[in-house]
CSV table of C-alpha atoms and ligand atoms in Angstrom, one decimal:
chain,number,residue,atom,x,y,z
V,1,MET,CA,19.8,9.8,-7.5
V,2,THR,CA,19.8,7.5,-10.6
V,3,ASP,CA,19.7,3.5,-10.6
V,4,SER,CA,23.1,3.5,-12.6
V,5,SER,CA,24.8,5.9,-10.1
V,6,LYS,CA,23.4,3.8,-7.3
V,7,LYS,CA,25.1,0.6,-8.8
V,8,GLU,CA,28.4,2.7,-9.5
V,9,SER,CA,28.6,3.5,-6.1
V,10,SER,CA,28.1,0.3,-4.7
V,11,LEU,CA,30.8,-1.0,-7.2
V,12,VAL,CA,33.3,1.5,-6.0
V,13,VAL,CA,32.7,0.5,-2.4
V,14,LEU,CA,33.0,-3.0,-3.3
V,15,GLN,CA,36.1,-2.7,-5.1
V,16,LYS,CA,37.8,-0.8,-2.5
V,17,LEU,CA,36.9,-3.6,0.2
V,18,LYS,CA,38.3,-6.1,-2.2
V,19,SER,CA,41.4,-4.2,-2.6
V,20,ALA,CA,42.0,-3.9,1.0
V,21,GLY,CA,42.2,-7.8,0.9
V,22,TYR,CA,38.6,-8.4,2.3
V,23,GLU,CA,36.0,-10.6,0.5
V,24,ALA,CA,32.9,-8.6,-0.9
V,25,TYR,CA,30.3,-9.7,-2.7
V,26,PHE,CA,26.7,-8.2,-4.2
V,27,ALA,CA,24.1,-10.2,-1.9
V,28,GLY,CA,20.5,-10.7,-1.6
V,29,GLY,CA,17.9,-8.9,-3.7
V,30,SER,CA,20.1,-7.4,-6.2
V,31,VAL,CA,21.8,-10.5,-7.2
V,32,ARG,CA,18.2,-12.3,-7.6
V,33,ASP,CA,17.0,-9.4,-9.8
V,34,MET,CA,20.1,-9.3,-12.2
V,35,LEU,CA,19.4,-12.9,-12.9
V,36,LEU,CA,15.6,-11.9,-13.5
V,37,ASN,CA,16.9,-9.0,-15.7
V,38,ARG,CA,15.2,-7.0,-13.2
V,39,GLU,CA,16.4,-3.4,-12.0
V,40,PRO,CA,17.7,-3.7,-8.4
V,41,LYS,CA,16.5,-1.6,-5.9
V,42,ASP,CA,19.6,-1.3,-4.3
V,43,TYR,CA,23.0,-3.3,-4.3
V,44,ASP,CA,23.6,-4.4,-0.9
V,45,ILE,CA,27.1,-5.7,-0.2
V,46,ALA,CA,28.2,-8.5,2.3
V,47,THR,CA,31.8,-8.6,3.2
V,48,ASN,CA,34.0,-10.3,6.0
V,49,ALA,CA,35.2,-6.8,7.0
V,50,LYS,CA,34.0,-6.2,10.4
V,51,PRO,CA,31.9,-2.9,11.2
V,52,ASP,CA,34.8,-1.1,12.4
V,53,ASP,CA,36.8,-1.8,9.6
V,54,VAL,CA,34.3,-0.4,7.5
V,55,GLU,CA,33.8,2.6,9.3
V,56,LYS,CA,37.7,3.3,9.4
V,57,MET,CA,37.9,2.7,5.3
V,58,PHE,CA,35.2,5.1,4.5
V,59,LYS,CA,34.9,8.8,5.0
V,60,LYS,CA,31.2,9.0,5.2
V,61,THR,CA,29.5,6.4,7.0
V,62,VAL,CA,26.3,5.8,9.4
V,63,LEU,CA,26.4,2.9,11.9
V,64,VAL,CA,23.1,1.2,11.2
V,65,GLY,CA,23.4,-1.8,13.6
V,66,LYS,CA,26.5,-2.4,15.0
V,67,GLN,CA,25.6,-5.5,16.6
V,68,PHE,CA,23.9,-6.7,13.7
V,69,GLY,CA,27.1,-5.6,11.5
V,70,VAL,CA,25.5,-3.4,9.2
V,71,VAL,CA,27.2,0.0,8.4
V,72,LYS,CA,25.7,2.5,5.6
V,73,VAL,CA,28.7,4.0,3.8
V,74,ILE,CA,27.9,7.1,1.8
V,75,HIS,CA,29.6,7.6,-1.4
V,76,GLU,CA,28.9,10.6,-3.7
V,77,GLY,CA,25.4,11.2,-2.2
V,78,CYS,CA,24.5,7.4,-2.4
V,79,GLU,CA,23.9,5.2,0.4
V,80,VAL,CA,25.7,1.8,0.2
V,81,GLU,CA,24.6,-0.9,2.7
V,82,VAL,CA,27.7,-2.8,3.8
V,83,THR,CA,26.9,-6.0,6.0
V,84,THR,CA,29.1,-8.2,7.8
V,85,PHE,CA,28.8,-11.8,7.0
V,86,ARG,CA,27.1,-12.9,10.1
V,87,SER,CA,25.1,-16.0,11.7
V,88,GLU,CA,22.2,-15.4,14.0
V,89,GLY,CA,21.9,-16.8,17.5
V,90,PRO,CA,18.4,-18.2,18.8
V,91,TYR,CA,15.4,-16.1,18.0
V,92,VAL,CA,13.5,-14.5,20.8
V,93,ASP,CA,9.7,-14.2,20.6
V,94,GLY,CA,9.8,-15.2,16.9
V,95,ARG,CA,11.1,-12.1,16.2
V,96,ARG,CA,14.9,-11.3,16.3
V,97,PRO,CA,17.9,-13.0,17.2
V,98,SER,CA,19.3,-12.9,20.7
V,99,SER,CA,22.9,-12.3,19.2
V,100,VAL,CA,24.9,-12.4,16.1
V,101,SER,CA,28.2,-13.5,15.5
V,102,PHE,CA,30.5,-13.0,12.4
V,103,VAL,CA,31.4,-15.9,10.1
V,104,SER,CA,32.0,-17.4,6.7
V,105,ALA,CA,30.1,-16.4,3.4
V,106,LYS,CA,28.5,-19.7,3.1
V,107,GLU,CA,27.6,-19.5,6.9
V,108,ASP,CA,26.0,-16.0,6.2
V,109,VAL,CA,24.1,-17.0,3.5
V,110,SER,CA,22.4,-20.0,5.5
V,111,ARG,CA,20.8,-17.2,7.9
V,112,ARG,CA,18.6,-15.6,4.9
V,113,ASP,CA,15.3,-16.4,4.3
V,114,PHE,CA,14.9,-17.7,0.7
V,115,THR,CA,17.1,-19.4,-1.6
V,116,VAL,CA,16.4,-16.9,-4.5
V,117,ASN,CA,17.8,-14.2,-1.6
V,118,GLY,CA,20.9,-16.3,-0.7
V,119,LEU,CA,23.1,-15.8,-3.7
V,120,LEU,CA,26.4,-13.7,-3.5
V,121,TYR,CA,28.0,-12.3,-7.0
V,122,ASP,CA,31.3,-10.9,-7.3
V,123,PRO,CA,31.2,-8.3,-10.1
V,124,VAL,CA,34.9,-8.3,-10.5
V,125,LYS,CA,35.2,-12.1,-11.2
V,126,ASP,CA,31.6,-12.0,-12.7
V,127,GLU,CA,30.7,-15.1,-10.8
V,128,VAL,CA,27.7,-16.3,-8.8
V,129,LEU,CA,28.3,-18.3,-5.8
V,130,ASP,CA,25.3,-20.2,-4.9
V,131,PHE,CA,25.4,-22.4,-1.9
V,132,VAL,CA,22.0,-22.8,-1.6
V,133,GLY,CA,20.5,-24.0,-4.7
V,134,GLY,CA,19.0,-20.3,-5.6
V,135,LYS,CA,19.7,-20.2,-9.3
V,136,LYS,CA,17.5,-23.5,-10.1
V,137,ASP,CA,14.8,-22.0,-8.0
V,138,ILE,CA,14.8,-18.7,-10.0
V,139,LYS,CA,14.9,-20.6,-13.0
V,140,ASP,CA,11.9,-22.5,-11.8
V,141,LYS,CA,10.3,-19.5,-10.2
V,142,LEU,CA,9.8,-20.8,-6.7
V,143,ILE,CA,10.3,-19.0,-3.3
V,144,ARG,CA,11.6,-21.7,-0.9
V,145,CYS,CA,13.1,-21.4,2.6
V,146,ILE,CA,16.9,-21.9,3.2
V,147,GLY,CA,16.9,-24.8,5.4
V,148,ASN,CA,13.6,-26.0,7.1
V,149,PRO,CA,10.7,-24.1,6.4
V,150,GLU,CA,9.1,-24.7,9.8
V,151,GLU,CA,12.3,-23.9,11.7
V,152,ARG,CA,13.0,-20.7,9.6
V,153,PHE,CA,9.3,-19.5,10.1
V,154,GLU,CA,9.5,-20.2,13.6
V,155,GLU,CA,12.7,-18.0,13.9
V,156,ASP,CA,11.1,-15.3,12.6
V,157,LYS,CA,7.5,-15.1,11.8
V,158,LEU,CA,7.4,-12.0,9.3
V,159,ARG,CA,9.1,-14.4,6.9
V,160,MET,CA,5.5,-15.9,6.1
V,161,MET,CA,4.5,-12.3,4.8
V,162,ARG,CA,7.9,-12.2,3.1
V,163,ALA,CA,7.4,-15.3,1.1
V,164,VAL,CA,3.9,-14.2,-0.1
V,165,ARG,CA,5.5,-11.0,-0.8
V,166,PHE,CA,8.4,-12.1,-3.0
V,167,ALA,CA,5.8,-14.7,-4.8
V,168,VAL,CA,3.8,-11.4,-5.7
V,169,GLN,CA,6.8,-9.5,-6.3
V,170,LEU,CA,8.4,-11.8,-8.8
V,171,ASP,CA,5.5,-13.7,-10.1
V,172,PHE,CA,6.8,-17.0,-8.4
V,173,LYS,CA,5.1,-19.9,-6.7
V,174,ILE,CA,5.7,-21.0,-3.0
V,175,GLU,CA,7.6,-24.2,-3.1
V,176,SER,CA,5.0,-26.8,-1.3
V,177,ASP,CA,7.1,-27.6,1.6
V,178,THR,CA,7.7,-23.7,2.4
V,179,PHE,CA,3.9,-23.2,1.6
V,180,ASN,CA,2.7,-25.9,3.9
V,181,ALA,CA,4.8,-24.4,6.8
V,182,VAL,CA,3.0,-21.2,6.4
V,183,LYS,CA,-0.3,-22.8,6.6
V,184,LYS,CA,0.9,-24.5,9.8
V,185,LEU,CA,2.3,-21.6,11.2
V,186,SER,CA,0.3,-18.7,10.0
V,187,GLY,CA,-1.6,-18.0,13.3
V,188,SER,CA,1.6,-17.2,14.8
V,189,ILE,CA,2.0,-14.2,12.8
V,190,ILE,CA,0.1,-12.0,15.2
V,191,VAL,CA,3.6,-12.0,17.5
V,192,VAL,CA,5.0,-9.9,14.8
V,193,SER,CA,4.5,-6.0,15.1
V,194,TRP,CA,1.6,-4.7,13.0
V,195,GLU,CA,4.0,-2.0,11.5
V,196,ARG,CA,6.1,-4.7,9.9
V,197,ILE,CA,3.1,-6.7,8.9
V,198,GLN,CA,1.6,-3.3,7.2
V,199,ASP,CA,4.8,-2.5,5.5
V,200,GLU,CA,5.0,-6.3,3.9
V,201,PHE,CA,0.9,-5.7,3.2
V,202,ARG,CA,1.5,-2.5,1.8
V,203,LYS,CA,4.0,-4.0,-0.6
V,204,ILE,CA,2.0,-6.8,-1.7
V,205,LEU,CA,-0.9,-4.5,-2.6
V,206,ALA,CA,1.6,-2.3,-4.6
V,207,TYR,CA,2.7,-5.0,-7.3
V,208,LYS,CA,0.6,-5.8,-10.6
V,209,ASN,CA,-0.1,-9.2,-9.4
V,210,ARG,CA,-1.8,-7.9,-6.3
V,211,THR,CA,-5.1,-9.6,-6.8
V,212,ASN,CA,-3.6,-13.2,-6.7
V,213,GLY,CA,-1.4,-11.8,-3.6
V,214,VAL,CA,-4.7,-11.4,-1.4
V,215,LYS,CA,-5.7,-14.7,-3.2
V,216,LEU,CA,-2.4,-16.4,-1.9
V,217,LEU,CA,-2.9,-14.6,1.6
V,218,VAL,CA,-6.0,-16.4,1.7
V,219,GLU,CA,-4.7,-19.8,0.7
V,220,CYS,CA,-2.0,-19.9,3.3
V,221,GLY,CA,-4.1,-19.0,6.0
V,222,LEU,CA,-2.4,-15.6,6.9
V,223,LEU,CA,-5.3,-13.4,5.6
V,224,ARG,CA,-7.5,-14.7,8.5
V,225,TYR,CA,-5.2,-13.1,11.0
V,226,ILE,CA,-4.7,-9.8,9.3
V,227,LEU,CA,-8.0,-8.9,7.8
V,228,PRO,CA,-10.5,-11.4,8.7
V,229,GLU,CA,-13.3,-9.2,7.9
V,230,LEU,CA,-12.7,-9.5,4.3
V,231,LEU,CA,-13.1,-13.0,4.5
V,232,GLU,CA,-16.8,-12.6,5.7
V,233,THR,CA,-17.4,-11.4,2.1
V,234,LYS,CA,-17.4,-14.8,0.8
V,235,GLY,CA,-20.6,-16.2,-0.1
V,236,VAL,CA,-22.5,-13.0,0.6
V,237,GLN,CA,-24.8,-12.9,-2.3
V,238,GLN,CA,-25.8,-10.0,-4.8
V,239,PRO,CA,-28.6,-9.4,-7.3
V,240,PRO,CA,-27.3,-10.7,-10.3
V,241,GLU,CA,-28.7,-8.0,-12.5
V,242,PHE,CA,-26.5,-5.4,-10.9
V,243,HIS,CA,-23.4,-7.8,-9.8
V,244,PRO,CA,-23.1,-10.5,-12.9
V,245,GLU,CA,-19.9,-11.3,-11.3
V,246,GLY,CA,-21.1,-12.9,-8.2
V,247,ASP,CA,-21.0,-12.7,-4.3
V,248,VAL,CA,-19.1,-10.0,-2.3
V,249,TRP,CA,-15.6,-11.5,-2.2
V,250,THR,CA,-15.6,-12.2,-6.3
V,251,HIS,CA,-16.6,-8.6,-6.7
V,252,THR,CA,-14.1,-7.1,-4.3
V,253,LEU,CA,-11.2,-8.8,-5.9
V,254,LEU,CA,-12.4,-7.9,-9.2
V,255,THR,CA,-12.5,-4.6,-7.8
V,256,LEU,CA,-8.8,-4.6,-7.0
V,257,GLU,CA,-8.1,-5.9,-10.4
V,258,LYS,CA,-9.6,-2.8,-12.3
V,259,LEU,CA,-8.2,-0.4,-9.8
V,260,ASN,CA,-6.0,2.1,-11.7
V,261,SER,CA,-3.7,3.0,-8.6
V,262,TYR,CA,-1.1,1.6,-6.6
V,263,ASP,CA,-1.4,4.1,-3.7
V,264,PHE,CA,-1.9,2.1,-0.5
V,265,ASP,CA,-4.9,4.0,0.6
V,266,VAL,CA,-6.8,3.5,-2.6
V,267,SER,CA,-5.9,0.1,-3.2
V,268,LEU,CA,-6.9,-0.6,0.6
V,269,GLY,CA,-10.0,1.9,0.1
V,270,ALA,CA,-11.3,-0.3,-2.9
V,271,LEU,CA,-10.4,-3.6,-1.3
V,272,LEU,CA,-12.7,-2.5,1.7
V,273,HIS,CA,-15.2,-0.8,0.0
V,274,ASP,CA,-18.1,-3.2,0.4
V,275,ILE,CA,-16.7,-4.6,3.7
V,276,GLY,CA,-20.0,-3.3,5.6
V,277,LYS,CA,-22.3,-5.8,3.2
V,278,PRO,CA,-21.8,-9.2,5.1
V,279,ARG,CA,-23.1,-7.3,8.2
V,280,ALA,CA,-25.7,-5.0,6.5
V,281,PHE,CA,-27.1,-8.1,4.5
V,282,ALA,CA,-30.8,-8.5,4.9
V,283,MET,CA,-34.0,-9.8,2.8
V,284,ARG,CA,-36.6,-7.1,2.5
V,285,ASN,CA,-39.5,-8.1,0.5
V,286,GLY,CA,-38.0,-10.9,-1.2
V,287,LYS,CA,-34.9,-8.4,-2.2
V,288,MET,CA,-31.1,-8.5,-1.3
V,289,THR,CA,-30.5,-5.2,0.6
V,290,TYR,CA,-27.2,-4.0,2.1
V,291,TYR,CA,-28.8,-0.7,4.0
V,292,LYS,CA,-26.2,1.6,5.4
V,293,HIS,CA,-23.5,-0.7,4.3
V,294,GLU,CA,-21.1,2.2,3.4
V,295,HIS,CA,-21.3,3.6,7.2
V,296,ILE,CA,-21.1,-0.1,8.6
V,297,GLY,CA,-18.0,-0.6,6.3
V,298,GLU,CA,-16.3,2.8,7.3
V,299,GLU,CA,-16.5,1.7,11.1
V,300,ILE,CA,-14.8,-1.7,10.0
V,301,ALA,CA,-12.4,0.1,7.9
V,302,GLU,CA,-11.6,2.6,10.5
V,303,SER,CA,-10.7,-0.5,13.1
V,304,ILE,CA,-8.7,-2.2,10.1
V,305,CYS,CA,-6.6,1.0,9.8
V,306,LYS,CA,-5.9,1.2,13.4
V,307,ARG,CA,-4.9,-2.4,13.8
V,308,LEU,CA,-2.5,-2.1,10.9
V,309,LYS,CA,-1.3,1.2,12.4
V,310,LEU,CA,-1.8,3.5,9.3
V,311,SER,CA,-1.0,7.0,9.8
V,312,ASN,CA,-3.9,9.5,10.1
V,313,ASP,CA,-4.0,10.7,6.4
V,314,GLU,CA,-4.0,7.2,5.2
V,315,THR,CA,-6.7,6.2,7.6
V,316,GLU,CA,-8.8,9.3,6.6
V,317,SER,CA,-8.5,8.5,2.9
V,318,VAL,CA,-9.5,4.8,3.2
V,319,LYS,CA,-12.4,5.6,5.5
V,320,TYR,CA,-13.5,8.4,3.0
V,321,ILE,CA,-13.5,5.9,0.1
V,322,VAL,CA,-15.6,3.6,1.9
V,323,ARG,CA,-18.2,6.0,2.9
V,324,ASN,CA,-18.4,7.8,-0.4
V,325,HIS,CA,-18.4,4.9,-2.8
V,326,LEU,CA,-21.9,5.0,-3.4
V,327,ARG,CA,-22.1,8.7,-4.4
V,328,PHE,CA,-21.5,8.6,-7.8
V,329,LYS,CA,-25.0,7.4,-8.6
V,330,ASP,CA,-26.6,10.7,-7.6
V,331,VAL,CA,-24.5,13.0,-9.5
V,332,LYS,CA,-26.9,13.2,-12.7
V,333,ASN,CA,-29.6,14.4,-9.9
V,334,MET,CA,-27.5,16.9,-7.7
V,335,LYS,CA,-27.9,20.8,-7.9
V,336,VAL,CA,-24.9,22.2,-9.8
V,337,SER,CA,-23.6,23.9,-6.3
V,338,LYS,CA,-23.7,20.1,-4.9
V,339,LEU,CA,-21.6,18.6,-7.3
V,340,LYS,CA,-19.2,21.2,-7.5
V,341,ARG,CA,-18.6,20.9,-3.8
V,342,PHE,CA,-18.6,17.1,-4.3
V,343,LEU,CA,-15.8,17.6,-6.8
V,344,GLN,CA,-14.0,20.0,-4.6
V,345,GLU,CA,-13.8,17.7,-2.0
V,346,LYS,CA,-9.9,16.7,-1.1
V,347,LEU,CA,-10.1,13.1,-1.8
V,348,PHE,CA,-12.2,13.1,-4.5
V,349,ASP,CA,-9.9,12.2,-7.1
V,350,ARG,CA,-9.0,9.1,-4.9
V,351,LEU,CA,-12.5,8.3,-4.6
V,352,LYS,CA,-13.2,8.1,-8.2
V,353,LEU,CA,-10.3,5.6,-9.0
V,354,ALA,CA,-11.7,3.4,-6.6
V,355,ALA,CA,-15.3,4.1,-7.4
V,356,ILE,CA,-14.5,3.5,-11.2
V,357,ALA,CA,-12.9,0.2,-10.3
V,358,ASP,CA,-16.0,-0.8,-8.3
V,359,THR,CA,-18.2,0.0,-11.6
V,360,LEU,CA,-16.1,-1.8,-13.9
V,361,ALA,CA,-16.2,-4.8,-11.4
V,362,SER,CA,-19.9,-4.9,-11.6
V,363,ASN,CA,-22.3,-3.8,-14.4
V,364,GLY,CA,-19.5,-1.6,-16.3
V,365,ASN,CA,-22.0,0.9,-16.7
V,366,MET,CA,-19.8,4.3,-16.9
V,367,GLU,CA,-22.7,7.0,-17.4
V,368,PHE,CA,-21.9,8.6,-14.1
V,369,PHE,CA,-18.3,9.0,-14.8
V,370,GLU,CA,-18.9,10.3,-18.1
V,371,PHE,CA,-21.5,12.8,-16.7
V,372,ILE,CA,-19.1,14.1,-14.5
V,373,ASP,CA,-16.2,14.4,-17.1
V,374,ASP,CA,-18.4,15.9,-19.5
V,375,PHE,CA,-19.5,18.5,-16.5
V,376,VAL,CA,-15.8,19.1,-15.7
V,377,LYS,CA,-14.9,19.8,-19.3
V,378,LYS,CA,-17.4,22.6,-19.8
V,379,GLN,CA,-16.1,24.4,-17.0
V,380,SER,CA,-12.8,26.5,-16.2
V,381,SER,CA,-11.1,25.7,-13.0
V,382,GLU,CA,-12.4,29.1,-11.9
V,383,GLU,CA,-16.1,28.1,-12.7
V,384,LEU,CA,-15.4,24.8,-10.7
V,385,LYS,CA,-13.7,26.2,-7.7
V,386,PRO,CA,-14.0,29.9,-7.6
V,387,ASN,CA,-12.9,31.9,-4.6
V,388,PRO,CA,-15.9,32.9,-2.6
V,389,PHE,CA,-17.0,36.6,-3.3
V,390,ILE,CA,-17.8,37.0,0.5
V,391,THR,CA,-15.9,36.1,3.6
V,392,GLY,CA,-17.0,36.2,7.3
V,393,ASN,CA,-15.4,39.4,7.7
V,394,ASP,CA,-18.1,41.2,4.9
V,395,LEU,CA,-20.7,39.7,7.5
V,396,ILE,CA,-19.0,41.4,10.5
V,397,GLY,CA,-18.8,44.7,8.6
V,398,LEU,CA,-22.6,44.3,7.8
V,399,GLY,CA,-22.7,44.3,11.7
V,400,LEU,CA,-23.7,41.0,12.2
V,401,LYS,CA,-22.6,39.0,15.0
V,402,PRO,CA,-20.4,35.9,14.5
V,403,GLY,CA,-21.7,32.5,15.5
V,404,PRO,CA,-22.8,29.3,13.8
V,405,VAL,CA,-25.4,31.5,11.4
V,406,PHE,CA,-22.3,32.6,9.9
V,407,SER,CA,-21.3,29.2,8.0
V,408,LYS,CA,-25.0,29.0,7.0
V,409,ILE,CA,-25.1,32.2,5.3
V,410,LEU,CA,-21.8,32.0,3.7
V,411,ASP,CA,-22.6,28.3,2.4
V,412,GLU,CA,-25.8,29.9,0.7
V,413,VAL,CA,-24.2,32.6,-0.9
V,414,TYR,CA,-21.3,30.5,-2.0
V,415,ASP,CA,-23.8,27.8,-3.5
V,416,LYS,CA,-25.6,30.8,-5.4
V,417,GLN,CA,-22.2,31.5,-6.5
V,418,LEU,CA,-21.3,28.0,-7.5
V,419,GLU,CA,-24.8,28.0,-9.3
V,420,GLY,CA,-24.1,31.0,-11.0
V,421,LYS,CA,-26.8,32.8,-9.7
V,422,VAL,CA,-24.6,35.4,-8.2
V,423,LYS,CA,-22.0,36.5,-10.7
V,424,THR,CA,-20.2,39.4,-9.1
V,425,ARG,CA,-19.2,40.6,-5.5
V,426,GLU,CA,-21.5,43.2,-5.8
V,427,GLN,CA,-24.3,40.7,-6.4
V,428,ALA,CA,-23.2,38.6,-3.7
V,429,LEU,CA,-23.3,41.5,-1.2
V,430,SER,CA,-27.0,42.7,-2.3
V,431,TYR,CA,-27.7,39.0,-1.8
V,432,LEU,CA,-26.7,39.3,1.7
V,433,LYS,CA,-29.1,42.1,2.7
V,434,LYS,CA,-31.8,39.8,3.3
V,435,PHE,CA,-29.9,38.3,6.2
V,436,ILE,CA,-29.8,41.9,7.6
V,437,PRO,CA,-32.4,42.8,10.5
T,1,ATP,P1,13.8,-6.1,-2.4
T,1,ATP,O1,14.3,-5.8,-3.6
T,1,ATP,O2,12.3,-5.8,-2.3
T,1,ATP,O3,14.4,-4.9,-1.7
T,1,ATP,P2,15.4,-7.9,-1.0
T,1,ATP,O4,15.7,-9.2,-1.2
T,1,ATP,O5,16.6,-6.8,-1.2
T,1,ATP,O6,14.1,-7.1,-1.7
T,1,ATP,P3,15.3,-7.1,1.7
T,1,ATP,O7,14.1,-6.8,2.5
T,1,ATP,O8,15.7,-5.8,1.4
T,1,ATP,O9,14.9,-7.7,0.5
T,1,ATP,O10,16.5,-7.8,2.5
T,1,ATP,C1,17.8,-7.7,1.9
T,1,ATP,C2,18.5,-9.3,2.3
T,1,ATP,O11,18.5,-9.7,3.6
T,1,ATP,C3,17.4,-10.2,1.6
T,1,ATP,O12,17.5,-10.5,0.5
T,1,ATP,C4,17.6,-11.6,2.4
T,1,ATP,O13,18.5,-12.5,2.1
T,1,ATP,C5,17.8,-10.9,3.8
T,1,ATP,N1,16.6,-10.8,4.6
T,1,ATP,C6,15.8,-9.8,5.0
T,1,ATP,N2,15.0,-9.9,5.7
T,1,ATP,C7,15.1,-11.1,6.5
T,1,ATP,C8,14.5,-11.9,7.1
T,1,ATP,N3,13.7,-11.7,7.7
T,1,ATP,N4,15.0,-13.1,7.5
T,1,ATP,C9,16.2,-13.6,6.5
T,1,ATP,N5,16.7,-13.0,5.9
T,1,ATP,C10,16.5,-11.6,5.7
T,2,MG,MG1,16.5,-4.5,-0.7
């Protein structure tokens, strides 16, 4: 679905609502993005039509949350979210409203989170309705709560994460009363489900400005509750000959800045790659050491992924990056078979992205990556990852009994194949003879 067809569909739905005599506006992110000359993600509609009316008017609808007044209209394959103007009753547990009631456009806007998200746009009249001072805040690049910031964050604590997220996404500042309210209430973020926190954190790490996002999370106090381990890296010294940039914290942020990937697992892996260093730090013979920090780090990373409720795949990837980020320094000394096996690992490419960022954020010595690129360039993909000449069936055919020894034999023969010492299946079969009693 193209962005223009999304916009077209939303326009058609909006116009139909209007010609039936209802009020209807584009609301929320799309108005903000249009004023910023950015491409909106989607064009949500706010209207005084009730969910039942909306359902009756359109052929294909999905009721998302009747009690919240949200109906999805499917128009020519595009989903358009239509929300009835609503106000929200008192919040329970700082997470969700106890009830909603249907109200005027002006009242609807006042339940929204930030002024920049509180604008309404009438595309027919080409008119922006601004009840909350959103236009000025867009001009001044400010994220400001609608109404009293402390009250708004007390209602829904996730809004604190959202404030940071929008600041990062739009490259705006958080207005000082709003910022101070986050600072004051940051500890209460823990009442929010980790899935929702993860969702906002994931977004923060997906914007260009993400390094500032992490800094902002520290400044407003939220990082202490969602990733306290990262704060332990502050002030952990490193030998200046390897790390001219400074302590582990500085290095970590710089790594994120240098990272050439916006995938969440790679970003989080880069952010956590040295998370084991604070606990591993020890002075030995007058030298700073971080013995086994990659293993300690892997364990810490695992508990962080669990806390953030990451999927198994993403957890595996983050752990792999943390555990293996030091391996590149050995590539020149690896046997060809070992190097090829390393290159064959499923997550190698993701690890390499993080490891390159790690290097660029310290001494900048790229020789190991150049060595690998050079090595790969000189081989065909068949040479890098050949199908094994021999399988377990061959071993059975030779009368060997299946058991743990099988994989040892197969590994050995495959290593010979990777090294080019065994070039054909016949050679592989004759190599096997030494294993037959
Ligand atoms: P994006 O472009 O990233 O989707 P958005 O502004 O559309 O940004 P959404 O999370 O999609 O953000 O929410 C749509 C609108 O609903 C927001 O602009 C805001 O007006 C309102 N909103 C969403 N979540 C909240 C919340 N937790 N509290 C108050 N208002 C909210
Ligand atoms: Mg949106």
